[in-house]
PDB file of C-alpha atoms in Angstrom:
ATOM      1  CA  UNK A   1     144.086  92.774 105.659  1.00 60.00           C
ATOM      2  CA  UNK A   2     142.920  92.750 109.240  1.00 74.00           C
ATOM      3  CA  UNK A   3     140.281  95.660 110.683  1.00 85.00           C
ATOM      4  CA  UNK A   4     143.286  96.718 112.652  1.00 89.00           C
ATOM      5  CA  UNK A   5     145.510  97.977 109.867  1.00 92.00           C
ATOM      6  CA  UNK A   6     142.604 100.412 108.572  1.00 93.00           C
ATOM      7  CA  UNK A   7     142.520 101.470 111.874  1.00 94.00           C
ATOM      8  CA  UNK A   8     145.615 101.742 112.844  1.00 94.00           C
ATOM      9  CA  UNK A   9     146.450 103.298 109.323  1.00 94.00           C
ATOM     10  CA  UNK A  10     144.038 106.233 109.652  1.00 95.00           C
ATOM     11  CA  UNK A  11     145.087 107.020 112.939  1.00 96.00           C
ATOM     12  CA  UNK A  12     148.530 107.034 112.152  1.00 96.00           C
ATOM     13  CA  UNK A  13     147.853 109.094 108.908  1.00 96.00           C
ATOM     14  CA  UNK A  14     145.755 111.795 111.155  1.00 96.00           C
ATOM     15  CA  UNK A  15     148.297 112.094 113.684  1.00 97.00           C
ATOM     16  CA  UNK A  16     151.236 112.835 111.045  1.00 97.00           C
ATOM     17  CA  UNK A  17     149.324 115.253 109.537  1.00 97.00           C
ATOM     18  CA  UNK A  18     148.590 117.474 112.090  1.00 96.00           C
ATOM     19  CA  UNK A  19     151.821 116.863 113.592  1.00 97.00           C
ATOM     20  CA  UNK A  20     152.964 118.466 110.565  1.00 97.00           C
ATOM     21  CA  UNK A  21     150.599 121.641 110.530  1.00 97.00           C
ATOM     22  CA  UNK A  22     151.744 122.232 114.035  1.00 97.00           C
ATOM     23  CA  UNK A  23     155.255 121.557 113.174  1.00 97.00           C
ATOM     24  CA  UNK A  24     154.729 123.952 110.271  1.00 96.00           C
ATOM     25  CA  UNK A  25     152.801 126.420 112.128  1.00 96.00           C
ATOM     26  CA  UNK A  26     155.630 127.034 114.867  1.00 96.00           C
ATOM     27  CA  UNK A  27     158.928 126.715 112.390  1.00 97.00           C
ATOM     28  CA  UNK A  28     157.257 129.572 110.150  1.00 96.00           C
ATOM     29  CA  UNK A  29     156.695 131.886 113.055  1.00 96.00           C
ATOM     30  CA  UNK A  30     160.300 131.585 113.759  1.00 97.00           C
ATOM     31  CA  UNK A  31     161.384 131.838 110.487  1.00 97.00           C
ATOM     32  CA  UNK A  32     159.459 135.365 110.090  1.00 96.00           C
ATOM     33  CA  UNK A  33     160.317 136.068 113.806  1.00 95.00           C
ATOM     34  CA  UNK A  34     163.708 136.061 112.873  1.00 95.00           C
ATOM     35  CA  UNK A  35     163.650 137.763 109.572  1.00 94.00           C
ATOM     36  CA  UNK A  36     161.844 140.509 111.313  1.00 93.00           C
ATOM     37  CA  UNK A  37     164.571 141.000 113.980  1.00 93.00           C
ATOM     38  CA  UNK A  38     167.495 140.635 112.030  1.00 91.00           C
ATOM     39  CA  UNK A  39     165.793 143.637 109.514  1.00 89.00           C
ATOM     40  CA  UNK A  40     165.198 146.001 112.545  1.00 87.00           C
ATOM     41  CA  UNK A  41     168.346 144.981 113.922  1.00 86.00           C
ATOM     42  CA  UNK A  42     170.241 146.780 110.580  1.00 83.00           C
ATOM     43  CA  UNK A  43     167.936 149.720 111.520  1.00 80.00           C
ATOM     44  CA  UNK A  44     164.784 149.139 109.185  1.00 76.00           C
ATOM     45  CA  UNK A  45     161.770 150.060 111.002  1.00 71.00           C
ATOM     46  CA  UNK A  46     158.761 151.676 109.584  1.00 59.00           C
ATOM     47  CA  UNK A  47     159.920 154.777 112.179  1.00 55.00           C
ATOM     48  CA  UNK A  48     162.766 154.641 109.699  1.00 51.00           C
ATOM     49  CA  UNK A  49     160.802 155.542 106.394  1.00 48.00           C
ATOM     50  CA  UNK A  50     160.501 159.305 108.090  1.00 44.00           C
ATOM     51  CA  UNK A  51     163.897 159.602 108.220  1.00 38.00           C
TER      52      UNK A  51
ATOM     53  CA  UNK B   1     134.894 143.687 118.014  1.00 59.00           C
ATOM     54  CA  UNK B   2     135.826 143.050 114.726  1.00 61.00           C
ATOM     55  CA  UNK B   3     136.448 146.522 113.768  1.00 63.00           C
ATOM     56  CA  UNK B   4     138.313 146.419 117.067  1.00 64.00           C
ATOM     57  CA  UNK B   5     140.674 143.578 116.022  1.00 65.00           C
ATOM     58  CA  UNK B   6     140.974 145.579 112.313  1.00 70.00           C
ATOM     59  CA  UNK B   7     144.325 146.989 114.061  1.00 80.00           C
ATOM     60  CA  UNK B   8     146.932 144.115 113.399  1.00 83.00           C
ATOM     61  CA  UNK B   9     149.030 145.333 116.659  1.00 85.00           C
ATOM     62  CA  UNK B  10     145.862 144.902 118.862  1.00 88.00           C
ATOM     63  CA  UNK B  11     144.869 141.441 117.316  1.00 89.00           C
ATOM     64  CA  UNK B  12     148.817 139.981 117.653  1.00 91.00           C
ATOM     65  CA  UNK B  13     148.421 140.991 121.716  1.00 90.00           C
ATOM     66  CA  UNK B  14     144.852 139.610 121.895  1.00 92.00           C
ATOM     67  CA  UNK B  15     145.479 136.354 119.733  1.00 92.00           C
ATOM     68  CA  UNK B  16     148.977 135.898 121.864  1.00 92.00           C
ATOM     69  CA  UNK B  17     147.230 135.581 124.841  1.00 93.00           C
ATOM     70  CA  UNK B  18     144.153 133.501 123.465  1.00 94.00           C
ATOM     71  CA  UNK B  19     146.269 130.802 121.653  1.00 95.00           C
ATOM     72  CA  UNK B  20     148.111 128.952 124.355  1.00 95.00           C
ATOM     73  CA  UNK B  21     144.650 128.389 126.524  1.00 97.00           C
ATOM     74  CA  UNK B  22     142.781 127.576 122.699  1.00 96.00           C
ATOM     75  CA  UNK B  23     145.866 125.260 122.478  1.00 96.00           C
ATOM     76  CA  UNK B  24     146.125 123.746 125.804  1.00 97.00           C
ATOM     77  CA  UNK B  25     142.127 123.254 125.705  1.00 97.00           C
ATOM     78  CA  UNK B  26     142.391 121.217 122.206  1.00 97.00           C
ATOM     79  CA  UNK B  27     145.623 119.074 123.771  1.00 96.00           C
ATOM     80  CA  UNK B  28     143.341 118.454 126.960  1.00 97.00           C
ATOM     81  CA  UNK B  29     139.775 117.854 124.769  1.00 97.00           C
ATOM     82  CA  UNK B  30     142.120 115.818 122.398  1.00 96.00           C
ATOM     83  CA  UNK B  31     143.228 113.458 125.426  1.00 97.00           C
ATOM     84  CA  UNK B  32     139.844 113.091 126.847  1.00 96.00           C
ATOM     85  CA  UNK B  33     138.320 112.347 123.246  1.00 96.00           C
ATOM     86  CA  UNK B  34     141.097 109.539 122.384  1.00 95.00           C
ATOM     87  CA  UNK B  35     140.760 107.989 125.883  1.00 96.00           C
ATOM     88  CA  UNK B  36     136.655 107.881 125.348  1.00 93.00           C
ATOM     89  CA  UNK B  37     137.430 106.174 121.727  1.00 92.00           C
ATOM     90  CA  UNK B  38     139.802 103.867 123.368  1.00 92.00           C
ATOM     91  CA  UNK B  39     138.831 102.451 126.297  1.00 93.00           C
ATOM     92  CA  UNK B  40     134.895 103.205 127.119  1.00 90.00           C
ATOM     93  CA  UNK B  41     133.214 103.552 123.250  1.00 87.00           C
ATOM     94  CA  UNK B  42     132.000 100.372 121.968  1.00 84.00           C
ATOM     95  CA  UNK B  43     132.338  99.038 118.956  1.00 81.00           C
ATOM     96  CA  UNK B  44     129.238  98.323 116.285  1.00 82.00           C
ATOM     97  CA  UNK B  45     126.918  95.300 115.992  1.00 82.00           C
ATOM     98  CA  UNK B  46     127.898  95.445 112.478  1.00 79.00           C
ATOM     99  CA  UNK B  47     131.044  97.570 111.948  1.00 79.00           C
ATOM    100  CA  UNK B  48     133.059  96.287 114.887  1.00 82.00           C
ATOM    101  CA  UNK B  49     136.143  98.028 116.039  1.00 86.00           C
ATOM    102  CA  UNK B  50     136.442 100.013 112.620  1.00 88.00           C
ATOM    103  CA  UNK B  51     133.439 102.091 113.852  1.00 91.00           C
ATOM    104  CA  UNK B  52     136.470 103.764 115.711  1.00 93.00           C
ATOM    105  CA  UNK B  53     137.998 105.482 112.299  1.00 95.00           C
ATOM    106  CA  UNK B  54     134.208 107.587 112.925  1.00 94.00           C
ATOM    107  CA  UNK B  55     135.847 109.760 115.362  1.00 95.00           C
ATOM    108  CA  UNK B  56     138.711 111.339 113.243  1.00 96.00           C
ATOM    109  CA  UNK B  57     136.714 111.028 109.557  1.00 95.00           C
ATOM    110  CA  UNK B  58     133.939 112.928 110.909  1.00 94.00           C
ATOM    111  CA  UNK B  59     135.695 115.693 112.912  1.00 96.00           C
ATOM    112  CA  UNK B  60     138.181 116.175 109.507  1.00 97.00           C
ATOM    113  CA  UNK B  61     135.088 116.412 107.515  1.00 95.00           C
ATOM    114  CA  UNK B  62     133.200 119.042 109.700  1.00 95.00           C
ATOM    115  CA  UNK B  63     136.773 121.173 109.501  1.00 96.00           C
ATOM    116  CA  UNK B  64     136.716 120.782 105.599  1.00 96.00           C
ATOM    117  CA  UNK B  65     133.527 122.722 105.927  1.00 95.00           C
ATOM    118  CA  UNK B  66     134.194 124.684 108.430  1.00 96.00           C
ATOM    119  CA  UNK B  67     137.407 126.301 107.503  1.00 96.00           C
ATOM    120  CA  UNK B  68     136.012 126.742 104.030  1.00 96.00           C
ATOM    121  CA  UNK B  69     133.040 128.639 105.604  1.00 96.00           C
ATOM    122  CA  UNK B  70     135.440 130.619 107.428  1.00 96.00           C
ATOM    123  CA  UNK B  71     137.440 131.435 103.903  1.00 96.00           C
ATOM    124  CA  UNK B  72     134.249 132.446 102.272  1.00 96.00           C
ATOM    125  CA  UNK B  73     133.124 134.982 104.935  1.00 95.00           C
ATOM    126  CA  UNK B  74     136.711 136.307 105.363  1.00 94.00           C
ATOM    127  CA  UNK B  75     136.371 136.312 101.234  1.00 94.00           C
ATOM    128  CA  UNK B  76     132.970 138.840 101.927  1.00 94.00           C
ATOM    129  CA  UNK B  77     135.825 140.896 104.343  1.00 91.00           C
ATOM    130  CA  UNK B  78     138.036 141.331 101.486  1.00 90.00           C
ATOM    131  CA  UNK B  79     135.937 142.259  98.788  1.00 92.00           C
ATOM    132  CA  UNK B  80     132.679 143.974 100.689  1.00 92.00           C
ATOM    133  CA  UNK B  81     134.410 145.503 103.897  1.00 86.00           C
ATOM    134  CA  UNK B  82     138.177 145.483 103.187  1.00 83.00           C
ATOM    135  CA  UNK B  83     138.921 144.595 106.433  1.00 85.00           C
ATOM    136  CA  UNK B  84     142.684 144.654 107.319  1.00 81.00           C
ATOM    137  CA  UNK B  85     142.723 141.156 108.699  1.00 90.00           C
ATOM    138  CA  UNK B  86     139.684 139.304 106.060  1.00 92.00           C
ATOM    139  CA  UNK B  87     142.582 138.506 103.954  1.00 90.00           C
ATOM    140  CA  UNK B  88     145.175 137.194 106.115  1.00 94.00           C
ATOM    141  CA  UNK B  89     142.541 135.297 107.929  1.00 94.00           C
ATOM    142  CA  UNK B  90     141.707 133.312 104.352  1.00 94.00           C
ATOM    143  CA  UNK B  91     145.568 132.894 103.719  1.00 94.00           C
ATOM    144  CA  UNK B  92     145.928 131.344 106.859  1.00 96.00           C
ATOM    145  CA  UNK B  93     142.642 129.170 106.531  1.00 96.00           C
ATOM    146  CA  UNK B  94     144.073 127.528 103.360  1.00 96.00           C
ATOM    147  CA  UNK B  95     146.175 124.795 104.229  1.00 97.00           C
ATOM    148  CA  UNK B  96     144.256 124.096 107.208  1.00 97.00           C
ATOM    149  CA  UNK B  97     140.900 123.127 105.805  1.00 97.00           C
ATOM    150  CA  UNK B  98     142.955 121.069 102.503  1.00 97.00           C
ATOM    151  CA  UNK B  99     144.798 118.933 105.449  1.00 97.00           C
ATOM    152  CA  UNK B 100     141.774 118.217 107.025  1.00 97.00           C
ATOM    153  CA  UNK B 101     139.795 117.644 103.711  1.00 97.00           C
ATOM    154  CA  UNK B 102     142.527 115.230 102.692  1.00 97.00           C
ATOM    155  CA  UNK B 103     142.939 113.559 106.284  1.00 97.00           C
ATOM    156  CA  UNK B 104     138.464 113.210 105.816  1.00 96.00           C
ATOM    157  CA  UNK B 105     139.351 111.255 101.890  1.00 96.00           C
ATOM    158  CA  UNK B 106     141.847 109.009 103.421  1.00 96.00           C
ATOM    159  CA  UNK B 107     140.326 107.764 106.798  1.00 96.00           C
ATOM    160  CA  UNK B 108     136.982 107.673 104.297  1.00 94.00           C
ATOM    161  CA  UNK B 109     138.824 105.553 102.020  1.00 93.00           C
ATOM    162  CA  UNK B 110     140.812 103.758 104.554  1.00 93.00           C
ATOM    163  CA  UNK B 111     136.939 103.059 106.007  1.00 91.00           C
ATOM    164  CA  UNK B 112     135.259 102.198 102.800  1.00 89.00           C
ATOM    165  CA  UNK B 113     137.569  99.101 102.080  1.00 89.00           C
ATOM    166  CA  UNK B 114     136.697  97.030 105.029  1.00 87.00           C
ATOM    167  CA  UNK B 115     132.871  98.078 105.200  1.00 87.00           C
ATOM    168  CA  UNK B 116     131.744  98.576 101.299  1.00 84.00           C
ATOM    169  CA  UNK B 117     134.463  96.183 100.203  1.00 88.00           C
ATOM    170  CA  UNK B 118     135.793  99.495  97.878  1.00 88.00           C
ATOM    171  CA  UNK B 119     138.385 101.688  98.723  1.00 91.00           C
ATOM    172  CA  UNK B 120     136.727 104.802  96.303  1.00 89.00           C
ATOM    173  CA  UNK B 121     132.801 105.087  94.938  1.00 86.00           C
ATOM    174  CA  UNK B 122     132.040 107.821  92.483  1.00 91.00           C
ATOM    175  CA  UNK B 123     129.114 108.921  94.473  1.00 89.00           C
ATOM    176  CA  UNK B 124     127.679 112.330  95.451  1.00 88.00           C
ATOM    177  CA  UNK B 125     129.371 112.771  98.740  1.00 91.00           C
ATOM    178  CA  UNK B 126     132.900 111.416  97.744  1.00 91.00           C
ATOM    179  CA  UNK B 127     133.184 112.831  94.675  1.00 92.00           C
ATOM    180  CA  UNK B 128     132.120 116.458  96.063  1.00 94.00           C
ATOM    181  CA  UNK B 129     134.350 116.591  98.771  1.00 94.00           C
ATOM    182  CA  UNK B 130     137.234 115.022  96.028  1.00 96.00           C
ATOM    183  CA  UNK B 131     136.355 118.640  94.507  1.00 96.00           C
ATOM    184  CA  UNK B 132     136.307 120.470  97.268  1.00 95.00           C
ATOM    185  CA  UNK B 133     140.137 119.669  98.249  1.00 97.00           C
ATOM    186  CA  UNK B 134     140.625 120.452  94.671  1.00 97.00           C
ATOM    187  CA  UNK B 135     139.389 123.986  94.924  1.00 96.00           C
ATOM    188  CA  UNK B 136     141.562 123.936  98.235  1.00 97.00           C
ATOM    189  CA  UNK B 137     144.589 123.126  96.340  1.00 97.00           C
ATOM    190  CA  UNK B 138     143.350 125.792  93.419  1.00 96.00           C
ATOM    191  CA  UNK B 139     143.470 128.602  95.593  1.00 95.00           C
ATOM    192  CA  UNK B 140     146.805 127.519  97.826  1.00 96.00           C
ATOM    193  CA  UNK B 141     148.714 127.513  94.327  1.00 96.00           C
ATOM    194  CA  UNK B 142     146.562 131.284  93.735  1.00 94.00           C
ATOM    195  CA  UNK B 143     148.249 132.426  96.787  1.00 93.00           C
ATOM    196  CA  UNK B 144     151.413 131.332  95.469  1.00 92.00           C
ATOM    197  CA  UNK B 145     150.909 132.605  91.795  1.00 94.00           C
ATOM    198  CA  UNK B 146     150.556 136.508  92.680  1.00 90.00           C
ATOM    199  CA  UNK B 147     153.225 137.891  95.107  1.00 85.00           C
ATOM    200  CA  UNK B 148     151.336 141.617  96.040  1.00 87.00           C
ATOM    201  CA  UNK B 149     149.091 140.283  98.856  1.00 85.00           C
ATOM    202  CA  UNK B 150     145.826 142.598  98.495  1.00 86.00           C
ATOM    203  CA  UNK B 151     146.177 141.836  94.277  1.00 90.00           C
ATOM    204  CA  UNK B 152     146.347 137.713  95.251  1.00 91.00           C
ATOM    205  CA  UNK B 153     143.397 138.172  98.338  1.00 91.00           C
ATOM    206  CA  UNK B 154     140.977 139.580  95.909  1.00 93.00           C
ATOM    207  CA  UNK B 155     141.840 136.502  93.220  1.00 94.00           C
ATOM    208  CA  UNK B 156     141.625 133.965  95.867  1.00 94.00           C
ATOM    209  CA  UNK B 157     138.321 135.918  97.140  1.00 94.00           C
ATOM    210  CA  UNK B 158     136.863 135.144  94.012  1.00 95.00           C
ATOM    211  CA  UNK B 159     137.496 131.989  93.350  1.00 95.00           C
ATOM    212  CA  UNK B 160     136.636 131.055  96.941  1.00 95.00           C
ATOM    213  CA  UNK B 161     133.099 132.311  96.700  1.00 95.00           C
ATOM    214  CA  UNK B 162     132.805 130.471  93.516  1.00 94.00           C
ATOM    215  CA  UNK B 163     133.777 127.436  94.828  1.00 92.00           C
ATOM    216  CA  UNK B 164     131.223 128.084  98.359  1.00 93.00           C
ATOM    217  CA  UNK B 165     128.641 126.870  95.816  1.00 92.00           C
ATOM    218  CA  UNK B 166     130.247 123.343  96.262  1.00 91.00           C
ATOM    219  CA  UNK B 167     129.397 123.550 100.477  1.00 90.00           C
ATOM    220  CA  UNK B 168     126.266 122.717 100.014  1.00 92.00           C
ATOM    221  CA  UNK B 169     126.505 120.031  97.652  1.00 92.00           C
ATOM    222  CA  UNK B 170     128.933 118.288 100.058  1.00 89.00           C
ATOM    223  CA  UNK B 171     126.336 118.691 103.027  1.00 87.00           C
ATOM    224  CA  UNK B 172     123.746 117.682 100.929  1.00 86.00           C
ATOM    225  CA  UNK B 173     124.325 115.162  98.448  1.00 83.00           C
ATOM    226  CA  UNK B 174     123.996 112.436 100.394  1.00 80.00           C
ATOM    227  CA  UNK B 175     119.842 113.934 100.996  1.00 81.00           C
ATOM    228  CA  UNK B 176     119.756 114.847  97.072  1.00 81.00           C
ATOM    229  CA  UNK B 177     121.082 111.470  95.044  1.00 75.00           C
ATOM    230  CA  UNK B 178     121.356 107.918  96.255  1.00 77.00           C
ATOM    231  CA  UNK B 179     124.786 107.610  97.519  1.00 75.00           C
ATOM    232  CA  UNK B 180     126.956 104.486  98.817  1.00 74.00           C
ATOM    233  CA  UNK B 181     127.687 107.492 101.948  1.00 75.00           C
ATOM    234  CA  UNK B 182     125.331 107.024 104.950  1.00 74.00           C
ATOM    235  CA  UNK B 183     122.644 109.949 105.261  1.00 72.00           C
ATOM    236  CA  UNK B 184     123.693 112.882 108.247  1.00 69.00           C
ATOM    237  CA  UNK B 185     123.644 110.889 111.169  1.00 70.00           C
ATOM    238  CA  UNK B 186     124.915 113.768 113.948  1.00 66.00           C
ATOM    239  CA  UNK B 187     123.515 117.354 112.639  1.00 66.00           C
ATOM    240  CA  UNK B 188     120.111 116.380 111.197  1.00 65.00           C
ATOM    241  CA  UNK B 189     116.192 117.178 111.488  1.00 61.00           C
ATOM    242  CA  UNK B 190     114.806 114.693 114.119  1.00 67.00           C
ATOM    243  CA  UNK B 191     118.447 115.096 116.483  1.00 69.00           C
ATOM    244  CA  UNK B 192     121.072 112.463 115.895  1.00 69.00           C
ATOM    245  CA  UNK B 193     120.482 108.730 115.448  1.00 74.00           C
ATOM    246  CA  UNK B 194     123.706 107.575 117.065  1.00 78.00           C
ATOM    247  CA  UNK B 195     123.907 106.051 120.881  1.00 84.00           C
ATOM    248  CA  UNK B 196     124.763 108.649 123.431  1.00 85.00           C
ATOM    249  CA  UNK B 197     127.606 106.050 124.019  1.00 86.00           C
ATOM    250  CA  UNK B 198     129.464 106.771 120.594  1.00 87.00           C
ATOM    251  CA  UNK B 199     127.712 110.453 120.560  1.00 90.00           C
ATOM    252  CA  UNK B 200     129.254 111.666 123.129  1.00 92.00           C
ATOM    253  CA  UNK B 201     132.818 110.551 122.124  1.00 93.00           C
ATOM    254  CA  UNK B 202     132.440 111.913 119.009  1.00 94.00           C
ATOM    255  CA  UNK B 203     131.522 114.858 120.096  1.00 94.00           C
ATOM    256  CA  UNK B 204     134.621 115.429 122.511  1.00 96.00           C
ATOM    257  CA  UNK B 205     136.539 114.877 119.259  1.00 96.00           C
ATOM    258  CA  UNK B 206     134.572 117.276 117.446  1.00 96.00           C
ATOM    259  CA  UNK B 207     135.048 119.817 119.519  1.00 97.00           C
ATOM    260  CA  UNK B 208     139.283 118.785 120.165  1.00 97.00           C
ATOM    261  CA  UNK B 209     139.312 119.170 115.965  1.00 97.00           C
ATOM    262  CA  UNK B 210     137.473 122.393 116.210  1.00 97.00           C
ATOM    263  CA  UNK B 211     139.902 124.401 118.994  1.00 97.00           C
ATOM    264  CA  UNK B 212     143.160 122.531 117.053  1.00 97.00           C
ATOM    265  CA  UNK B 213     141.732 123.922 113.877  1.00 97.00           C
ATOM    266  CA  UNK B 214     140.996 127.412 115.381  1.00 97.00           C
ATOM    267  CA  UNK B 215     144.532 127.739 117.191  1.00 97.00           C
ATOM    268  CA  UNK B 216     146.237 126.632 113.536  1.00 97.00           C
ATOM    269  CA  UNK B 217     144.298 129.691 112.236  1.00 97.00           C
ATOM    270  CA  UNK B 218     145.313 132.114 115.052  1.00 96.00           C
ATOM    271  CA  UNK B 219     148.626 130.760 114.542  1.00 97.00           C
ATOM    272  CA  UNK B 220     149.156 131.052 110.809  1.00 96.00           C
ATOM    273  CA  UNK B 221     147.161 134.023 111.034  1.00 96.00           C
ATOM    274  CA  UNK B 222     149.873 135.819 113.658  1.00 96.00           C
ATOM    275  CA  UNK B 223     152.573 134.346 111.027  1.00 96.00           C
ATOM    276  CA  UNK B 224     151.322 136.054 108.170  1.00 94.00           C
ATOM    277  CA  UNK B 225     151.151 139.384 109.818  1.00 94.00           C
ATOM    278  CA  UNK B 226     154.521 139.295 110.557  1.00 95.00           C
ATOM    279  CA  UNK B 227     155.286 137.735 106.645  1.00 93.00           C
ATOM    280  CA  UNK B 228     154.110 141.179 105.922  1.00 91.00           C
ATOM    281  CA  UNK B 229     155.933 143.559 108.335  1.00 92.00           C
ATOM    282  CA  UNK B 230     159.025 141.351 106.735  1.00 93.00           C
ATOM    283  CA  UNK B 231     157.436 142.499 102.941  1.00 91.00           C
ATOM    284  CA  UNK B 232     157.220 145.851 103.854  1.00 90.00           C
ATOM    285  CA  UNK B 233     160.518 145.957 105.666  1.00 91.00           C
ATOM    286  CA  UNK B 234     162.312 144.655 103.021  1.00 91.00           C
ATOM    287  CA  UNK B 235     161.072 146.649 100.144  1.00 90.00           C
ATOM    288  CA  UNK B 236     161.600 149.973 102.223  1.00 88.00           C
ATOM    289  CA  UNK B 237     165.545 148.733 102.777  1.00 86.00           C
ATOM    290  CA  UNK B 238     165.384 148.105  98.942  1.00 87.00           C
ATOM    291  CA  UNK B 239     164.300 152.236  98.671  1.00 86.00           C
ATOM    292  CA  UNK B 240     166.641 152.981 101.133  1.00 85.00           C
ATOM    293  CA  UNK B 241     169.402 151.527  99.486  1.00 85.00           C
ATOM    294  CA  UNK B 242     168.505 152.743  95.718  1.00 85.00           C
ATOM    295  CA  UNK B 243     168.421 156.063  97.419  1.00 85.00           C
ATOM    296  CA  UNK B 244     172.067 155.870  98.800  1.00 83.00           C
ATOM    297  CA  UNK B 245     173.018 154.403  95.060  1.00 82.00           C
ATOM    298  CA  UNK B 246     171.700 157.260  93.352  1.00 76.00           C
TER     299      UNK B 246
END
């Protein structure tokens, strides 16, 4: 196998990887963004637990 | 400051305004570095154009250490200080320094074939850092194990100051036994031994790695502060509802 492909490979490999930790970074925060709003949107809110 | 940033609320406002200029610097850094590596660094007498799998296997490998660094302090939060954030910090830390330990095995590998003619040595450097994305993996599937968060942070606080011994031995195994690894070529005694020409590259990378790394961490760090509003929101509609039941 040429230098190229080692090159090439590891590059490739690097970017897909962070890709994915940003990718995974910014669908969890929505996730729990949403699950957050939806629960204080049927009234749970730690003001709640007084009353 | 830190006790300052001890109050969640305060740290989501400060951290939301720090992470798009951390994350804009990184993209910009990131640019810069790739277009050094690509069209002004030149390639080895010896190595050739593969000397150019130096500027991603080195920056991965100074995160490995890095974020594991930052998991053992934030470990010392947990267990010495109790500081609020210590544990959410090393949650968030995790997965962060095992990507960057595995992307720092496979560009190593990828850069052993064509150079020592191997793809994997069972030397002193490889083998430590094999172990150190072990003990990465160890304490993502601790996080997983036990759901109450402070009862998993002081687990994973344990085993990550166990496994700090292994820093150390990563940094400097290639100065203690005879290794197929090259010796510390950038942060050594004497200043680095590579040309300003590659040097400076590298560095620009280094520093790209470093600001991606640390906006990951605010990141995941902002995400599991609100995982745990959701926890605590959940359970306390769970109380409210038993109530009603009863």
């Amino acid at each position: 196998m040429s230098h190229t492909f080692f090159i090439a490979f590891s590059y490739i490999l690097t970017a897909l990887v962070v890709i994915g930790l940003i990718l995974r970074a910014v669908i969890d925060h929505r996730i729990q963004v949403r699950a957050l709003a939806e629960l204080e949107a049927r009234g749970i809110g730690r003001r709640s637990r007084r009353g | 400051m830190i006790r300052d940033l001890a109050n969640p609320t305060r740290f989501m406002s400060l951290s939301g305004t720090l992470l798009p200029w951390v994350g804009g610097l990184a993209a910009l850094l990131m640019a810069a570095g790739l277009s050094m590596v690509w069209f002004t660094a030149p390639a080895d007498y010896q190595q050739g154009e593969t000397v150019k799998i130096m500027y991603i296997h080195v920056p991965a490998a100074w995160l490995s250490l890095f974020f594991y660094m930052i998991m053992a302090s934030s470990a010392l939060g947990t267990l010495v200080w109790r500081h609020p954030l210590a544990d959410v910090s090393q949650k968030a830390a995790a997965p962060i320094g095992a990507a960057f330990t595995l992307i720092c095995l496979v560009t190593g590998s990828l850069w052993g074939k064509p150079m020592w003619g191997t793809y994997w040595q069972w030397d002193a450097r490889l083998t430590s850092m094999l172990v150190m994305l072990l003990i990465y993996l160890g304490i993502l599937a601790l996080w997983r194990a036990i759901e109450e968060p402070n009862r998993a942070a002081r687990a994973v606080s344990i085993l990550t100051l166990v496994g700090a011994v292994n820093v150390p031995i990563v940094k400097f195994s290639v100065d203690w036994w005879n290794t197929l690894h090259q010796p510390a070529s950038v942060f050594r005694l004497g200043g680095p031994t590579i040309h300003s020409s590659m040097l400076v590259p590298l560095l620009v990378m280094a520093a790209a790695f470093t600001l991606l790394g640390i906006a990951l961490h605010l990141s995941g760090m902002r995400t599991e502060i609100l995982r745990r509003r959701v926890r605590t929101l959940t359970i306390l509609e769970a109380e409210r509802l038993d109530a009603q039941a009863a």
